[in-house]
Amino acid sequence: PLGLGMGSGGCGRWEEEKKEDGVKWMQLEHRGPYFVPLYEPLPEDVQFYYDGKPLKLSLATEEIATFYAKMLHHEYTTKEIFQNNFFHDWRKGMTSEEQEIIKDLDKCDFREIHKYFVEQNEARKALPKEEKQKLKEEADKIQEEYGYCILDGHREKIANFKTEPPGLFRGRGEHPKMGMLKKRIMPEDVTINCSRDSKIPEPPEGHKWKEVRFDNTVTWLASWTENINNSLKYIMLNPSSKLKGEKDWQKYEVARRLKDVVHEIRAQYRRDWKSKEIKKRQRAVALYFIDKLALRAGNEKEEGETADTVGCCSLRVEHIQLHPQLDGQEHVVEFDFLGKDSIRYYNKVSVEKPVFRNLQLFMKNKDPTDDLFDHLTTTFLNKHLQHLMDGLTAKVFRTYNASITLQEQLKALTNPEDNVAGKLLSYNRANRAVAILCNHQRSIPKTFAKSMQVLQEKIDTKKKQVEEAQEEVKKAEDEYEDTKDAKAEANVEKKKKLLKRLEEQLAKLNIQATDKEENKQIALGTSKLNYLDPRISVAWCKKFGIPIERIYNKTQREKFAWAIDMAGEDFEF
DNA sequence: CGAGAGACTTGGAAGAATGTTA
DNA sequence: TAACATTCTTCCAAGTCTCTCG
């Protein structure tokens, strides 16, 4: 129904006619969101117990109970806030009779329901091949039908074409709303956006859309308001789409423009450290942090609505400690705060003396919970940046510093003499330098210690094999020494070849172990996907003859198709 | 101009698919 | 070929930044 795909690739895809200012598309046609299936009641023999006695729940109450039951062994359910929020919202959904009975969460027994879902999961996994195949085909059919749209004549993949299922809200960190009920999205909640003359998507049988609009100044296909934070959610295009790709390209072009003026900007904020206006001084110190440490801007947040996290402009006095002297360094600032997603930022940095002096000044006569930059807002900072360079905002510094770091590190670390594995280690190390700069962390994988041990054992085994092979070579050589016959000579060659192969394998394993260890707590994905100009990587691959598949998987290659298309080996960020 | 709405990017974790090993 | 580990993909929360409105 949506017509034939145009495929990706093809020349000229990244340069098409200019659109009017603010206009994002001329044609947009799609099927609307795919609605997740409605709730299916539990079988009769799967029971909920209250105070030790089975209790048959109404459909709505049962559905909410299953949300909790599914998470029963998750750490979330041990948290008091989670329990309270859940219980509060659950009770709101109960009939008055149920409300009369169910008054204490501790008396609720979800274990049988939990067990049921665990078994369902296992049953699904144990399904025969053909059954699995059938399910796969059904999913593919939905993907085919709802997963694509037509935008300006191109068939484009949609990122999230399904509505989010109802469930319990899982915030990150100490989120005050964790455990609250996330409501089911109905067609009546959904606003559709498409082009006026397109085939307007049909709402599901018996339903209607909240609204249909024809706004080509935005890129979303559908939207709804979620009930936890009362904010909008959107259905948008996949990163592989032309629309997103061009935006991505543009982002890196802005960052490249910063490269030309960054020296001047740095000189200016150094001058501003001495400004008579406190506001300017705070701005200059904050900008120094944003530039040097790749901190996020740090918008103000509504207190009590979200986890207590901060960025640069929202740092509080309690988040830094000043050490005139520390570990042989001067003017050390010790940062310790929770950033985005409640990821801890901990860093000790030696700063320039005027910065240190200014910080002392900003902290004077303040409580720990007072804002460090009390005269500064992100709006004020960004206004200033906009004035320094068209399109410049705080986040551009993160993009710029990330990309320039990758480029420099690749230059410094890549040894042309290395084999592919060695070069890839260098690439990962360059990537890692960026991830560390941006504080992209992950929790240590559960199996880390074990798999590290397995790898170490492999290395030990391989070492022994290498030693044995060395002796074999020696033996063969001795024999050749004695006999001087052709057969013995051939044998020497054979043993040497074997040794060489084993040594290579050992080297590869050692590289693997190094890479793994260094990567223990570092998440490379975010920087790779969002901060590193892909043209740097493409150029590096071309220059050193590394196949692009070794650094980008299929999804990443699709997202970065524009860069793979356009970057030559001499690309400079 | 300041708060809130809106649109879009960025983020780690969980779940699914795939690869490897005993 | 089952069990386990690794990689890929999906999920959806949480940021940034601009725009709008009183």
Coordinates of C-alpha atoms (C1' of nucleotides) in Angstrom, one line a residue:
Chain A
P1 CA 0.0 0.0 0.0
L2 CA 2.9 2.4 0.6
G3 CA 4.5 1.8 -2.8
L4 CA 7.9 0.4 -3.7
G5 CA 11.0 1.3 -1.8
M6 CA 13.7 3.4 -3.4
G7 CA 16.4 1.5 -1.6
S8 CA 19.3 3.2 0.0
G9 CA 22.5 4.3 -1.6
G10 CA 22.3 5.8 -5.0
C11 CA 24.1 8.9 -6.0
G12 CA 23.0 12.3 -5.1
R13 CA 20.9 11.1 -2.2
W14 CA 22.5 13.5 0.2
E15 CA 22.1 16.5 -2.0
E16 CA 18.7 17.4 -3.0
E17 CA 16.8 20.6 -3.6
K18 CA 16.7 23.2 -0.8
K19 CA 13.4 23.5 1.1
E20 CA 12.0 26.7 2.4
D21 CA 13.2 27.8 5.9
G22 CA 11.7 25.5 8.5
V23 CA 10.0 23.2 6.1
K24 CA 11.0 19.6 6.7
W25 CA 9.2 17.7 3.9
M26 CA 6.7 18.1 1.1
Q27 CA 5.2 14.7 1.3
L28 CA 4.6 12.4 4.2
E29 CA 2.5 9.3 4.2
H30 CA 2.3 6.5 6.8
R31 CA 0.0 4.0 8.5
G32 CA 0.0 5.6 12.0
P33 CA 1.3 3.8 15.1
Y34 CA 1.0 0.1 15.7
F35 CA -1.0 -0.4 18.9
V36 CA 0.4 -3.0 21.2
P37 CA -2.1 -5.8 21.9
L38 CA -4.8 -5.4 24.6
Y39 CA -4.5 -7.1 27.9
E40 CA -5.2 -10.8 28.0
P41 CA -6.6 -12.0 31.4
L42 CA -4.6 -14.6 33.3
P43 CA -5.8 -18.3 33.2
E44 CA -8.2 -19.2 36.0
D45 CA -5.6 -21.3 37.8
V46 CA -3.1 -18.5 38.1
Q47 CA -4.1 -16.7 41.3
F48 CA -3.3 -13.6 43.3
Y49 CA -3.3 -14.0 47.0
Y50 CA -4.1 -11.5 49.7
D51 CA -3.2 -12.2 53.2
G52 CA -2.7 -15.8 52.3
K53 CA -6.1 -16.3 50.6
P54 CA -6.8 -16.4 46.9
L55 CA -8.5 -13.3 45.6
K56 CA -10.1 -12.9 42.1
L57 CA -9.3 -9.5 40.8
S58 CA -11.2 -7.4 38.3
L59 CA -9.7 -7.2 34.9
A60 CA -8.2 -3.7 35.3
T61 CA -6.8 -4.4 38.7
E62 CA -5.4 -7.7 37.5
E63 CA -3.6 -6.0 34.6
I64 CA -1.8 -3.6 36.9
A65 CA -1.0 -6.4 39.2
T66 CA 0.8 -8.3 36.4
F67 CA 3.0 -5.2 35.8
Y68 CA 4.3 -5.5 39.3
A69 CA 4.4 -9.3 39.3
K70 CA 6.6 -9.3 36.2
M71 CA 9.2 -7.1 38.0
L72 CA 9.0 -9.0 41.3
H73 CA 12.7 -9.9 41.4
H74 CA 13.9 -6.7 40.1
E75 CA 15.7 -4.3 42.4
Y76 CA 13.1 -1.6 41.7
T77 CA 10.5 -3.5 43.7
T78 CA 12.7 -3.4 46.9
K79 CA 12.6 0.4 46.9
E80 CA 10.1 2.1 49.1
I81 CA 9.3 4.9 46.7
F82 CA 8.6 2.4 43.9
Q83 CA 6.3 0.4 46.2
N84 CA 4.4 3.4 47.4
N85 CA 3.9 4.9 44.0
F86 CA 2.8 1.5 42.6
F87 CA 0.4 0.8 45.4
H88 CA -1.1 4.3 45.2
D89 CA -1.7 4.0 41.5
W90 CA -2.9 0.5 41.7
R91 CA -5.5 1.3 44.3
K92 CA -6.8 4.1 42.1
G93 CA -7.5 1.5 39.5
M94 CA -9.3 -0.9 41.8
T95 CA -13.1 -1.3 42.3
S96 CA -14.4 0.0 45.6
E97 CA -14.7 -3.6 46.8
E98 CA -11.1 -4.3 46.0
Q99 CA -10.1 -1.1 47.7
E100 CA -11.8 -2.3 50.9
I101 CA -9.8 -5.5 50.9
I102 CA -6.4 -4.6 49.5
K103 CA -4.9 -2.2 51.9
D104 CA -1.4 -3.4 52.5
L105 CA 1.1 -4.2 49.8
D106 CA 3.0 -6.5 52.1
K107 CA 0.0 -8.8 52.3
C108 CA -0.1 -9.1 48.5
D109 CA 1.3 -12.3 47.0
F110 CA 2.2 -12.0 43.3
R111 CA 4.5 -15.0 43.2
E112 CA 2.1 -17.3 41.3
I113 CA 1.6 -14.6 38.7
H114 CA 5.3 -14.0 38.5
K115 CA 5.9 -17.7 38.0
Y116 CA 3.3 -17.8 35.2
F117 CA 5.2 -15.2 33.2
V118 CA 8.5 -16.8 33.7
E119 CA 7.1 -20.1 32.4
Q120 CA 5.4 -18.3 29.5
N121 CA 8.8 -16.8 28.6
E122 CA 10.5 -20.2 28.8
A123 CA 7.7 -21.8 26.8
R124 CA 8.2 -19.2 24.1
K125 CA 11.9 -19.8 24.0
A126 CA 11.4 -23.6 23.8
L127 CA 9.0 -23.4 20.9
P128 CA 9.8 -25.5 17.8
K129 CA 11.6 -23.9 15.0
E130 CA 8.6 -23.7 12.7
E131 CA 6.5 -22.0 15.4
K132 CA 9.3 -19.5 16.0
Q133 CA 9.6 -18.9 12.3
K134 CA 5.8 -18.2 12.1
L135 CA 6.0 -15.7 14.9
K136 CA 9.0 -14.0 13.2
E137 CA 7.0 -13.8 10.0
E138 CA 4.1 -12.1 11.8
A139 CA 6.4 -9.6 13.3
D140 CA 8.0 -8.9 9.9
K141 CA 4.6 -8.4 8.4
I142 CA 3.8 -5.7 11.0
Q143 CA 7.2 -4.2 10.5
E144 CA 6.6 -4.1 6.7
E145 CA 3.1 -2.5 7.1
Y146 CA 3.7 -0.1 9.9
G147 CA 7.5 0.3 10.1
Y148 CA 7.9 2.5 7.0
C149 CA 6.6 5.7 5.6
I150 CA 7.0 7.7 2.4
L151 CA 8.8 10.9 2.8
D152 CA 9.2 13.0 -0.3
G153 CA 9.1 10.0 -2.5
H154 CA 11.5 7.9 -0.5
R155 CA 10.4 4.9 1.5
E156 CA 12.0 5.5 4.9
K157 CA 12.3 3.3 8.0
I158 CA 10.5 4.5 11.1
A159 CA 12.3 4.3 14.4
N160 CA 9.6 3.5 16.9
F161 CA 6.3 2.7 15.1
K162 CA 4.8 0.9 18.1
T163 CA 3.0 2.7 20.9
E164 CA 4.7 2.1 24.3
P165 CA 3.0 -0.6 26.3
P166 CA 1.4 0.2 29.6
G167 CA 3.5 -0.7 32.7
L168 CA 5.3 0.7 35.7
F169 CA 7.5 3.7 35.2
R170 CA 11.1 2.9 35.7
G171 CA 13.0 6.1 36.3
R172 CA 16.8 6.2 36.5
G173 CA 18.5 6.9 39.8
E174 CA 16.5 8.1 42.8
H175 CA 13.5 9.1 40.7
P176 CA 10.5 10.3 42.8
K177 CA 8.0 8.9 40.3
M178 CA 9.4 5.3 40.0
G179 CA 6.7 2.7 40.2
M180 CA 3.9 5.0 38.9
L181 CA 1.5 3.5 36.4
K182 CA 2.2 4.3 32.8
K183 CA -1.2 4.3 31.1
R184 CA -2.1 2.5 27.9
I185 CA -2.0 4.7 24.8
M186 CA -5.3 4.7 22.8
P187 CA -5.9 6.1 19.4
E188 CA -7.9 8.8 21.1
D189 CA -4.6 10.0 22.7
V190 CA -2.8 10.1 19.4
T191 CA -2.2 13.0 17.1
I192 CA -1.3 12.1 13.5
N193 CA 0.9 14.2 11.3
C194 CA 1.0 13.6 7.6
S195 CA 0.6 15.5 4.3
R196 CA -2.8 16.8 3.4
D197 CA -3.1 14.9 0.1
S198 CA -1.7 11.6 1.4
K199 CA -3.7 8.6 2.4
I200 CA -4.6 9.4 5.9
P201 CA -4.0 6.5 8.3
E202 CA -7.1 4.7 9.6
P203 CA -7.5 4.5 13.3
P204 CA -8.2 1.0 14.6
E205 CA -11.8 -0.3 14.3
G206 CA -14.2 1.6 16.4
H207 CA -11.7 4.3 17.4
K208 CA -10.7 7.7 16.2
W209 CA -7.6 9.8 16.4
K210 CA -7.3 12.7 18.8
E211 CA -6.3 14.9 15.9
V212 CA -5.0 14.8 12.4
R213 CA -2.7 17.6 11.4
F214 CA -0.6 18.5 8.4
D215 CA 2.4 20.3 9.7
N216 CA 5.5 20.0 7.5
T217 CA 7.6 22.2 9.8
V218 CA 8.1 19.2 12.1
T219 CA 9.5 15.7 11.5
W220 CA 7.3 13.5 13.6
L221 CA 4.6 11.2 12.3
A222 CA 2.5 10.8 15.4
S223 CA 2.6 12.1 19.0
W224 CA 0.8 11.6 22.3
T225 CA 1.2 12.9 25.9
E226 CA 2.5 10.4 28.4
N227 CA 0.9 10.6 31.8
I228 CA 4.0 10.4 34.1
N229 CA 5.7 13.7 33.3
N230 CA 2.9 15.1 31.1
S231 CA 5.3 15.4 28.2
L232 CA 5.0 14.6 24.6
K233 CA 6.3 11.4 23.0
Y234 CA 6.8 11.1 19.2
I235 CA 7.0 8.6 16.5
M236 CA 10.0 9.6 14.3
L237 CA 12.2 8.4 11.6
N238 CA 15.0 5.9 11.9
P239 CA 18.5 7.3 11.9
S240 CA 19.1 5.7 8.5
S241 CA 16.6 8.1 7.0
K242 CA 17.7 11.0 4.8
L243 CA 16.0 13.5 7.1
K244 CA 17.9 12.3 10.1
G245 CA 21.2 11.8 8.2
E246 CA 21.2 15.3 6.9
K247 CA 20.6 16.7 10.3
D248 CA 23.4 14.6 11.7
W249 CA 25.7 15.8 9.0
Q250 CA 24.7 19.4 9.7
K251 CA 25.5 18.9 13.4
Y252 CA 29.1 17.9 12.6
E253 CA 29.5 20.8 10.2
V254 CA 28.6 23.2 13.0
A255 CA 31.2 21.5 15.2
R256 CA 33.8 21.8 12.4
R257 CA 33.1 25.5 12.2
L258 CA 33.8 25.8 15.9
K259 CA 37.2 24.4 15.2
D260 CA 38.0 27.6 13.3
V261 CA 37.0 30.0 16.1
V262 CA 37.6 27.9 19.2
H263 CA 41.0 29.6 19.9
E264 CA 39.4 33.0 19.8
I265 CA 36.6 31.8 22.1
R266 CA 39.1 30.4 24.5
A267 CA 41.1 33.6 24.6
Q268 CA 37.9 35.5 25.2
Y269 CA 36.7 33.4 28.1
R270 CA 40.2 33.7 29.7
R271 CA 39.8 37.5 29.5
D272 CA 36.3 37.2 31.0
W273 CA 37.7 35.5 34.1
K274 CA 38.8 39.0 35.1
S275 CA 35.6 40.7 34.1
K276 CA 34.1 43.2 36.6
E277 CA 30.6 41.6 36.1
I278 CA 30.1 38.5 38.2
K279 CA 27.7 37.2 35.6
K280 CA 30.3 37.3 32.9
R281 CA 32.9 35.7 35.2
Q282 CA 30.6 32.8 36.0
R283 CA 29.8 32.4 32.4
A284 CA 33.5 32.3 31.5
V285 CA 34.3 29.7 34.2
A286 CA 31.3 27.5 33.3
L287 CA 32.4 27.7 29.6
Y288 CA 35.9 26.7 30.6
F289 CA 34.4 23.5 32.2
I290 CA 32.2 22.8 29.3
D291 CA 35.1 23.1 26.9
K292 CA 37.8 21.4 29.0
L293 CA 35.8 18.7 30.7
A294 CA 33.0 18.3 28.1
L295 CA 30.3 18.9 30.7
R296 CA 26.7 19.2 29.6
A297 CA 25.0 22.6 29.8
G298 CA 22.9 21.8 32.8
N299 CA 19.4 23.2 32.4
E300 CA 17.3 23.9 35.5
K301 CA 15.0 21.1 36.5
E302 CA 11.8 21.1 38.4
E303 CA 12.5 20.0 41.9
G304 CA 10.8 16.9 43.1
E305 CA 9.7 15.9 39.6
T306 CA 12.9 14.1 38.6
A307 CA 16.0 12.5 40.1
D308 CA 18.5 15.1 41.5
T309 CA 21.0 15.4 38.7
V310 CA 23.0 18.4 37.4
G311 CA 25.1 19.7 34.5
C312 CA 27.5 22.5 34.4
C313 CA 25.2 25.5 35.0
S314 CA 23.2 23.7 37.6
L315 CA 26.3 22.6 39.7
R316 CA 25.9 23.3 43.4
V317 CA 28.6 24.2 45.9
E318 CA 28.4 20.7 47.4
H319 CA 29.4 19.2 44.1
I320 CA 33.0 20.5 44.1
Q321 CA 35.8 20.7 46.5
L322 CA 38.8 23.0 46.1
H323 CA 42.3 21.8 46.9
P324 CA 45.0 24.5 46.6
Q325 CA 47.4 21.5 46.6
L326 CA 46.7 17.9 45.9
D327 CA 48.9 14.9 44.9
G328 CA 51.6 17.3 43.8
Q329 CA 49.3 19.4 41.6
E330 CA 48.2 22.9 42.2
H331 CA 44.6 24.4 42.1
V332 CA 42.8 21.1 42.0
V333 CA 39.0 21.0 41.7
E334 CA 37.4 17.8 42.8
F335 CA 34.1 17.1 41.1
D336 CA 31.6 14.7 42.5
F337 CA 28.0 14.9 41.2
L338 CA 25.3 12.9 39.4
G339 CA 24.9 13.8 35.8
K340 CA 22.4 12.7 33.1
D341 CA 20.8 9.3 33.9
S342 CA 22.3 9.6 37.4
I343 CA 25.7 8.6 36.2
R344 CA 28.3 9.7 38.7
Y345 CA 30.9 12.2 37.5
Y346 CA 34.0 12.0 39.6
N347 CA 37.1 13.9 38.5
K348 CA 40.1 15.7 40.0
V349 CA 41.3 18.5 37.7
S350 CA 44.1 20.9 38.0
V351 CA 42.7 24.2 36.7
E352 CA 44.3 27.6 35.9
K353 CA 44.8 29.9 38.8
P354 CA 42.2 32.5 37.9
V355 CA 39.6 29.8 37.6
F356 CA 40.5 28.5 41.1
R357 CA 40.3 32.1 42.5
N358 CA 36.9 32.6 40.9
L359 CA 35.5 29.4 42.3
Q360 CA 36.6 30.4 45.7
L361 CA 34.8 33.7 45.2
F362 CA 31.6 32.0 43.9
M363 CA 31.5 29.7 46.9
K364 CA 32.0 32.4 49.5
N365 CA 29.2 32.6 52.0
K366 CA 27.1 30.0 50.3
D367 CA 25.5 26.9 51.7
P368 CA 26.4 23.5 50.2
T369 CA 23.0 23.3 48.4
D370 CA 23.3 26.8 46.8
D371 CA 24.0 27.1 43.1
L372 CA 27.7 27.5 42.3
F373 CA 26.9 29.7 39.3
D374 CA 24.0 31.6 40.8
H375 CA 24.0 34.3 38.2
L376 CA 24.1 32.0 35.2
T377 CA 21.5 30.2 33.2
T378 CA 21.9 28.0 30.1
T379 CA 19.8 30.5 28.1
F380 CA 22.2 33.3 29.0
L381 CA 25.2 31.1 28.1
N382 CA 23.7 30.0 24.8
K383 CA 22.8 33.6 23.9
H384 CA 26.4 34.5 24.3
L385 CA 27.6 31.5 22.3
Q386 CA 25.2 32.2 19.5
H387 CA 26.7 35.7 19.3
L388 CA 30.2 34.2 19.1
M389 CA 29.4 31.8 16.2
D390 CA 26.2 31.1 14.3
G391 CA 24.6 27.9 15.5
L392 CA 26.9 27.6 18.5
T393 CA 25.4 26.2 21.7
A394 CA 26.9 24.5 24.8
K395 CA 26.5 21.0 23.4
V396 CA 28.5 21.8 20.3
F397 CA 31.6 21.8 22.5
R398 CA 31.0 18.2 23.4
T399 CA 30.6 17.2 19.8
Y400 CA 33.7 19.2 18.8
N401 CA 35.9 18.0 21.5
A402 CA 34.8 14.4 21.1
S403 CA 35.5 14.4 17.3
I404 CA 38.7 16.3 17.5
T405 CA 39.9 14.0 20.2
L406 CA 39.2 10.9 18.1
Q407 CA 41.0 12.4 15.2
E408 CA 44.1 13.3 17.2
Q409 CA 44.1 10.0 19.1
L410 CA 43.8 8.0 15.8
K411 CA 46.8 10.0 14.5
A412 CA 48.8 9.3 17.6
L413 CA 48.0 5.7 18.2
T414 CA 47.7 4.1 14.8
N415 CA 50.8 2.2 13.7
P416 CA 50.8 1.5 10.0
E417 CA 53.0 -1.5 10.7
D418 CA 50.3 -3.1 12.9
N419 CA 48.0 -5.8 11.6
V420 CA 44.3 -5.3 11.4
A421 CA 43.7 -6.5 15.0
G422 CA 46.4 -4.1 16.3
K423 CA 44.9 -1.2 14.3
L424 CA 41.5 -2.0 15.6
L425 CA 42.8 -1.9 19.1
S426 CA 44.1 1.6 18.4
Y427 CA 40.8 2.6 17.1
N428 CA 39.0 1.3 20.2
R429 CA 41.5 3.1 22.3
A430 CA 40.9 6.4 20.5
N431 CA 37.1 5.8 20.9
R432 CA 37.7 5.0 24.6
A433 CA 39.6 8.3 25.1
V434 CA 36.4 10.1 23.9
A435 CA 34.1 8.0 26.0
I436 CA 36.2 8.8 29.1
L437 CA 36.1 12.5 28.2
C438 CA 32.3 12.4 27.9
N439 CA 31.9 10.2 31.0
H440 CA 30.1 7.4 29.2
Q441 CA 30.0 4.6 31.7
R442 CA 28.4 1.3 31.9
S443 CA 27.9 -1.1 34.8
I444 CA 30.5 -3.9 34.7
P445 CA 28.9 -6.8 32.8
K446 CA 27.7 -9.6 35.1
T447 CA 29.9 -12.1 33.4
F448 CA 33.0 -9.9 33.2
A449 CA 35.3 -11.6 35.7
K450 CA 34.4 -15.0 34.5
S451 CA 34.9 -14.3 30.8
M452 CA 38.1 -12.5 31.6
Q453 CA 39.4 -15.6 33.4
V454 CA 38.4 -17.9 30.5
L455 CA 40.3 -15.6 28.1
Q456 CA 43.3 -15.7 30.4
E457 CA 43.3 -19.5 30.4
K458 CA 43.1 -19.4 26.6
I459 CA 46.2 -17.2 26.6
D460 CA 48.1 -19.5 29.0
T461 CA 47.3 -22.5 26.8
K462 CA 48.4 -20.7 23.7
K463 CA 51.6 -19.6 25.4
K464 CA 52.4 -23.3 26.1
Q465 CA 51.6 -24.2 22.5
V466 CA 54.0 -21.5 21.4
E467 CA 56.7 -22.8 23.6
E468 CA 56.2 -26.3 22.3
A469 CA 56.3 -25.1 18.8
Q470 CA 59.5 -23.3 19.4
E471 CA 61.1 -26.6 20.6
E472 CA 59.7 -28.4 17.7
V473 CA 61.4 -25.9 15.4
K474 CA 64.6 -26.4 17.2
K475 CA 64.4 -30.1 17.0
A476 CA 63.6 -30.0 13.3
E477 CA 66.5 -27.7 12.7
D478 CA 68.9 -30.0 14.6
E479 CA 67.7 -32.9 12.5
Y480 CA 68.3 -30.9 9.3
E481 CA 71.7 -30.0 10.7
D482 CA 72.5 -33.8 10.9
T483 CA 70.9 -35.1 7.8
K484 CA 70.9 -32.2 5.4
D485 CA 68.2 -33.9 3.4
A486 CA 65.3 -32.2 1.7
K487 CA 62.6 -33.8 3.8
A488 CA 64.1 -32.4 7.0
E489 CA 64.4 -29.0 5.4
A490 CA 60.8 -29.0 4.5
N491 CA 59.9 -30.1 8.0
V492 CA 61.8 -27.1 9.4
E493 CA 59.7 -24.8 7.2
K494 CA 56.6 -26.5 8.3
K495 CA 57.3 -26.1 12.0
K496 CA 58.3 -22.5 11.6
K497 CA 55.1 -21.8 9.8
L498 CA 53.1 -23.4 12.6
L499 CA 55.1 -21.4 15.2
K500 CA 54.3 -18.2 13.4
R501 CA 50.6 -18.9 13.2
L502 CA 50.5 -19.7 16.9
E503 CA 52.4 -16.6 17.8
E504 CA 49.9 -14.5 15.8
Q505 CA 47.0 -16.2 17.6
L506 CA 48.6 -15.4 20.9
A507 CA 49.2 -11.8 20.0
K508 CA 45.5 -11.5 18.9
L509 CA 44.4 -13.0 22.2
N510 CA 46.5 -10.6 24.2
I511 CA 45.1 -7.7 22.3
Q512 CA 41.6 -9.0 23.0
A513 CA 42.4 -9.2 26.7
T514 CA 43.8 -5.7 26.8
D515 CA 40.9 -4.2 25.0
K516 CA 38.4 -6.0 27.2
E517 CA 40.1 -5.0 30.5
E518 CA 40.3 -1.4 29.4
N519 CA 36.7 -1.4 28.4
K520 CA 35.4 -2.8 31.6
Q521 CA 33.4 0.2 32.7
I522 CA 33.4 2.3 29.6
A523 CA 30.5 2.5 27.2
L524 CA 31.7 3.2 23.6
G525 CA 28.3 3.1 21.9
T526 CA 27.0 6.6 22.7
S527 CA 30.1 8.5 21.6
K528 CA 30.3 6.4 18.4
L529 CA 26.7 7.0 17.6
N530 CA 26.3 10.6 18.7
Y531 CA 29.6 12.5 19.1
L532 CA 32.1 11.2 16.6
D533 CA 32.0 12.6 13.1
P534 CA 31.7 9.3 11.2
R535 CA 33.8 10.7 8.3
I536 CA 36.8 10.6 10.6
S537 CA 36.3 6.9 11.0
V538 CA 35.5 6.3 7.4
A539 CA 38.7 8.2 6.4
W540 CA 40.7 6.2 8.8
C541 CA 39.4 2.9 7.5
K542 CA 40.2 3.9 3.9
K543 CA 43.6 5.1 4.8
F544 CA 44.6 1.9 6.6
G545 CA 42.7 -0.6 4.5
I546 CA 40.4 -1.6 7.3
P547 CA 37.0 -2.9 6.1
I548 CA 34.3 -0.5 7.3
E549 CA 32.3 -3.5 8.7
R550 CA 35.1 -3.9 11.3
I551 CA 34.1 -0.7 13.1
Y552 CA 30.5 -0.2 12.1
N553 CA 27.8 -2.9 12.2
K554 CA 24.9 -2.9 9.8
T555 CA 22.7 -0.5 11.7
Q556 CA 25.6 1.9 12.1
R557 CA 26.5 1.7 8.5
E558 CA 23.0 2.6 7.6
K559 CA 23.0 5.5 10.0
F560 CA 26.3 6.7 8.6
A561 CA 25.6 6.0 4.9
W562 CA 26.0 9.7 4.2
A563 CA 29.5 9.7 5.6
I564 CA 30.5 6.4 4.0
D565 CA 29.4 8.0 0.7
M566 CA 31.2 11.2 0.9
A567 CA 34.4 10.8 3.0
G568 CA 37.7 10.1 1.3
E569 CA 40.9 8.9 3.1
D570 CA 42.1 12.5 3.4
F571 CA 39.1 13.8 5.2
E572 CA 40.0 16.2 8.0
F573 CA 37.6 17.1 10.7
Chain B
dC1 C1' 11.3 38.1 30.4
dG2 C1' 10.3 33.8 32.4
dA3 C1' 7.7 29.7 32.5
dG4 C1' 6.1 26.1 30.1
dA5 C1' 5.3 23.6 25.8
dG6 C1' 7.3 21.5 22.1
dA7 C1' 10.7 19.1 19.2
dC8 C1' 14.5 16.9 18.8
dT9 C1' 19.1 14.4 20.5
dT10 C1' 21.5 11.6 23.7
dG11 C1' 21.7 7.7 27.1
dG12 C1' 22.3 3.0 29.4
dA13 C1' 19.8 -1.2 30.1
dA14 C1' 17.1 -5.0 28.8
dG15 C1' 15.8 -8.2 25.4
dA16 C1' 16.6 -10.7 21.1
dA17 C1' 19.6 -12.6 17.8
dT18 C1' 23.8 -14.6 16.8
dG19 C1' 28.2 -16.8 17.6
dT20 C1' 31.1 -20.0 20.3
dT21 C1' 32.1 -23.8 23.1
dA22 C1' 31.8 -28.1 25.7
Chain C
dT1 C1' 23.0 -29.2 20.3
dA2 C1' 22.4 -27.3 24.6
dA3 C1' 24.4 -23.8 27.3
dC4 C1' 26.6 -19.9 27.6
dA5 C1' 28.8 -15.4 26.0
dT6 C1' 28.8 -11.7 22.9
dT7 C1' 26.8 -8.5 19.8
dC8 C1' 23.0 -6.2 17.9
dT9 C1' 18.5 -4.0 18.4
dT10 C1' 14.9 -2.1 20.9
dC11 C1' 13.2 0.5 24.4
dC12 C1' 12.0 4.5 26.5
dA13 C1' 14.0 7.9 29.9
dA14 C1' 16.4 12.1 30.2
dG15 C1' 18.8 15.5 28.4
dT16 C1' 19.3 20.2 25.2
dC17 C1' 17.5 24.0 23.1
dT18 C1' 14.0 26.9 20.7
dC19 C1' 9.6 28.8 20.5
dT20 C1' 5.3 30.8 22.3
dC21 C1' 2.5 33.2 25.2
dG22 C1' 1.1 36.2 29.0

